[in-house]
Short mmCIF file of C-alpha atoms in Angstrom, two decimals:
data_model
loop_
_atom_site.label_atom_id
_atom_site.label_comp_id
_atom_site.label_asym_id
_atom_site.label_seq_id
_atom_site.Cartn_x
_atom_site.Cartn_y
_atom_site.Cartn_z
CA UNK A 9 151.06 34.96 48.33
CA UNK A 10 150.15 38.69 48.50
CA UNK A 11 152.52 39.12 51.46
CA UNK A 12 155.38 37.65 49.42
CA UNK A 13 154.70 40.04 46.54
CA UNK A 14 154.53 43.03 48.87
CA UNK A 15 157.79 41.97 50.55
CA UNK A 16 159.43 41.56 47.13
CA UNK A 17 158.55 45.06 45.97
CA UNK A 18 159.30 46.47 49.42
CA UNK A 19 162.82 45.05 49.30
CA UNK A 20 163.34 46.45 45.78
CA UNK A 21 162.18 49.88 46.91
CA UNK A 22 164.42 49.71 50.02
CA UNK A 23 167.44 48.81 47.89
CA UNK A 24 166.77 51.72 45.53
CA UNK A 25 166.46 54.11 48.49
CA UNK A 26 169.69 52.81 50.05
CA UNK A 27 171.53 53.23 46.75
CA UNK A 28 170.18 56.74 46.38
CA UNK A 29 171.18 57.74 49.94
CA UNK A 30 174.68 56.30 49.43
CA UNK A 31 175.19 58.13 46.14
CA UNK A 32 173.80 61.32 47.63
CA UNK A 33 175.99 60.99 50.73
CA UNK A 34 179.13 60.88 48.61
CA UNK A 35 177.77 63.75 46.53
CA UNK A 36 177.98 61.68 43.37
CA UNK A 37 174.85 63.33 41.97
CA UNK A 38 176.37 66.81 42.07
CA UNK A 39 178.05 66.50 38.69
CA UNK A 40 174.95 64.94 37.19
CA UNK A 41 172.23 67.19 38.59
CA UNK A 42 173.95 70.56 38.27
CA UNK A 43 172.88 70.76 34.63
CA UNK A 44 169.34 69.39 35.25
CA UNK A 45 166.11 71.18 36.06
CA UNK A 46 165.39 70.04 39.62
CA UNK A 47 161.65 70.77 39.42
CA UNK A 48 161.26 68.68 36.29
CA UNK A 49 163.35 65.94 37.88
CA UNK A 50 161.07 65.93 40.93
CA UNK A 51 158.01 65.66 38.70
CA UNK A 52 159.53 62.71 36.85
CA UNK A 53 160.53 60.96 40.08
CA UNK A 54 157.07 61.50 41.63
CA UNK A 55 155.42 60.21 38.45
CA UNK A 56 157.56 57.08 38.53
CA UNK A 57 156.61 56.51 42.18
CA UNK A 58 152.90 56.92 41.41
CA UNK A 59 153.11 54.53 38.44
CA UNK A 60 155.03 52.03 40.56
CA UNK A 61 152.43 52.14 43.36
CA UNK A 62 149.61 51.83 40.81
CA UNK A 63 151.20 48.78 39.19
CA UNK A 64 151.70 47.05 42.54
CA UNK A 65 148.12 47.81 43.64
CA UNK A 66 146.66 46.75 40.30
CA UNK A 67 148.58 43.47 40.35
CA UNK A 68 147.41 42.62 43.87
CA UNK A 69 143.76 43.56 43.18
CA UNK A 70 143.72 41.70 39.86
CA UNK A 71 145.19 38.59 41.47
CA UNK A 72 142.62 38.76 44.28
CA UNK A 73 139.79 39.05 41.73
CA UNK A 74 141.05 36.04 39.77
CA UNK A 75 141.33 33.96 42.95
CA UNK A 76 137.79 34.95 43.98
CA UNK A 77 136.43 34.01 40.55
CA UNK A 78 138.18 30.63 40.75
CA UNK A 79 136.63 29.95 44.18
CA UNK A 80 133.18 30.94 42.90
CA UNK A 81 133.54 28.70 39.84
CA UNK A 82 134.68 25.78 42.00
CA UNK A 83 131.68 26.22 44.34
CA UNK A 84 129.27 26.38 41.41
CA UNK A 85 130.77 23.25 39.89
CA UNK A 86 130.46 21.49 43.25
CA UNK A 87 126.78 22.48 43.49
CA UNK A 88 126.19 21.28 39.93
CA UNK A 89 127.78 17.92 40.69
CA UNK A 90 125.62 17.50 43.81
CA UNK A 91 122.42 18.19 41.87
CA UNK A 92 123.45 15.95 38.97
CA UNK A 93 124.28 13.20 41.45
CA UNK A 94 120.74 13.47 42.84
CA UNK A 95 119.30 13.31 39.32
CA UNK A 96 121.21 10.19 38.33
CA UNK A 97 120.63 8.46 41.68
CA UNK A 98 116.89 9.16 41.57
CA UNK A 99 116.62 7.94 37.96
CA UNK A 100 118.55 4.82 38.89
CA UNK A 101 116.06 4.06 41.69
CA UNK A 102 113.09 4.51 39.35
CA UNK A 103 114.65 2.25 36.71
CA UNK A 104 115.24 -0.47 39.31
CA UNK A 105 111.65 -0.14 40.52
CA UNK A 106 110.23 -0.42 37.01
CA UNK A 107 112.50 -3.39 36.35
CA UNK A 108 110.90 -5.22 39.27
CA UNK A 109 107.87 -6.82 37.60
CA UNK A 110 106.05 -7.47 40.87
CA UNK A 111 106.39 -3.88 42.13
CA UNK A 112 105.46 -2.52 38.72
CA UNK A 113 102.27 -4.56 38.35
CA UNK A 114 101.23 -4.34 42.01
CA UNK A 115 101.85 -0.67 42.89
CA UNK A 116 102.26 1.34 39.70
CA UNK A 117 100.15 -0.12 36.89
CA UNK A 118 96.88 -0.13 38.93
CA UNK A 119 97.25 3.64 39.32
CA UNK A 120 97.69 4.25 35.60
CA UNK A 121 94.69 5.21 33.48
CA UNK A 122 95.62 3.97 30.03
CA UNK A 123 92.55 5.67 28.56
CA UNK A 124 93.84 9.11 29.54
CA UNK A 125 96.66 11.17 28.13
CA UNK A 126 97.41 12.47 31.62
CA UNK A 127 98.71 10.13 34.29
CA UNK A 128 99.99 11.69 37.49
CA UNK A 129 101.98 8.64 38.56
CA UNK A 130 103.76 8.32 35.23
CA UNK A 131 104.39 12.08 35.10
CA UNK A 132 105.91 12.01 38.59
CA UNK A 133 108.22 9.15 37.68
CA UNK A 134 109.37 11.10 34.63
CA UNK A 135 109.68 14.56 36.19
CA UNK A 136 110.59 14.20 39.89
CA UNK A 137 114.29 13.40 39.29
CA UNK A 138 114.57 16.73 37.46
CA UNK A 139 113.04 18.97 40.13
CA UNK A 140 116.17 21.14 40.32
CA UNK A 141 116.57 21.48 36.57
CA UNK A 142 116.08 25.27 36.68
CA UNK A 143 119.18 25.59 38.89
CA UNK A 144 121.09 23.08 36.77
CA UNK A 145 120.37 25.03 33.59
CA UNK A 146 121.39 28.22 35.37
CA UNK A 147 124.76 26.70 36.25
CA UNK A 148 125.16 25.42 32.70
CA UNK A 149 124.48 28.98 31.49
CA UNK A 150 127.27 30.30 33.73
CA UNK A 151 129.71 28.44 31.51
CA UNK A 152 131.33 26.34 34.25
CA UNK A 153 131.12 23.19 32.09
CA UNK A 154 131.39 22.36 28.42
CA UNK A 155 128.46 22.36 26.00
CA UNK A 156 128.92 18.60 25.56
CA UNK A 157 128.05 18.01 29.21
CA UNK A 158 124.83 20.03 28.88
CA UNK A 159 123.97 18.22 25.63
CA UNK A 160 124.59 14.82 27.24
CA UNK A 161 122.41 15.74 30.22
CA UNK A 162 119.39 16.53 28.01
CA UNK A 163 120.00 13.46 25.89
CA UNK A 164 119.95 11.37 29.05
CA UNK A 165 116.75 13.05 30.26
CA UNK A 166 114.96 12.37 26.95
CA UNK A 167 116.06 8.74 26.93
CA UNK A 168 115.04 8.25 30.58
CA UNK A 169 111.57 9.75 30.12
CA UNK A 170 111.00 7.74 26.96
CA UNK A 171 112.02 4.58 28.80
CA UNK A 172 109.62 5.27 31.69
CA UNK A 173 106.75 5.90 29.30
CA UNK A 174 107.41 2.78 27.22
CA UNK A 175 108.14 0.58 30.22
CA UNK A 176 104.73 1.45 31.67
CA UNK A 177 102.97 1.20 28.31
CA UNK A 178 104.47 -2.23 27.61
CA UNK A 179 104.56 -3.39 31.25
CA UNK A 180 103.40 -6.90 30.33
CA UNK A 181 105.70 -7.41 27.37
CA UNK A 182 108.10 -10.32 27.44
CA UNK A 183 110.53 -11.93 25.06
CA UNK A 184 107.76 -14.40 24.26
CA UNK A 185 105.02 -11.84 23.50
CA UNK A 186 107.10 -9.29 21.59
CA UNK A 187 110.80 -9.93 21.27
CA UNK A 188 111.42 -6.67 19.39
CA UNK A 189 109.83 -4.43 22.04
CA UNK A 190 111.40 -6.42 24.87
CA UNK A 191 114.88 -6.06 23.40
CA UNK A 192 114.32 -2.35 22.77
CA UNK A 193 113.44 -1.79 26.43
CA UNK A 194 116.42 -3.84 27.60
CA UNK A 195 118.73 -1.93 25.30
CA UNK A 196 117.48 1.43 26.62
CA UNK A 197 117.77 0.24 30.20
CA UNK A 198 121.36 -0.89 29.74
CA UNK A 199 122.24 2.38 28.03
CA UNK A 200 120.70 4.39 30.86
CA UNK A 201 122.48 2.30 33.48
CA UNK A 202 125.81 2.81 31.74
CA UNK A 203 125.33 6.58 31.58
CA UNK A 204 124.29 6.73 35.24
CA UNK A 205 127.19 4.61 36.49
CA UNK A 206 129.71 6.54 34.39
CA UNK A 207 128.55 9.94 35.61
CA UNK A 208 128.20 8.90 39.25
CA UNK A 209 131.74 7.56 39.10
CA UNK A 210 133.03 10.83 37.66
CA UNK A 211 131.22 12.88 40.30
CA UNK A 212 132.57 10.72 43.13
CA UNK A 213 136.08 11.35 41.77
CA UNK A 214 135.42 15.12 41.70
CA UNK A 215 135.68 15.33 37.93
CA UNK A 216 133.56 17.39 35.58
CA UNK A 217 130.53 15.52 34.27
#
């Protein structure tokens, strides 16, 4: 693209020079320039040349800067999509694991101390999918996506962590023991699944999420 622009201005300059040489050859300028101050004319011509060169250089540099910024933005957006894909995929795996009653009661619940406010296993399930959140927030701060996307991400995170906590707390709940709690957990799970599937689909289609 730069080569085309340079060629364009080069051709224009060449045409102007050819016209000037032709007019000068036939001494057409004699009647025009005899009443002009040649020194002032030279200054004006040189100034025009300098301005012309500056404009061409500025246009090329500005275009190069814009293209570089676009490439940087595209790379940042690609990195953001990769990290978000990992977040949603990891959360999806945890949700499936917690939804498996046998796995939940056999491998997770025995490691939970319900008499303590701190449970390493539960904390890991809630926090591990968001290991790269510092980088994600940094990319959000760069303004490569809309505020809605950032807002939706944190809404999803809050819903996911609440679901993990309540799913472990009410691990033995069923529609027969507490229909209200059971339906609440199912509703949250379906909502999370919908968000995950929607965003993974958008990422796979290279769209902003």
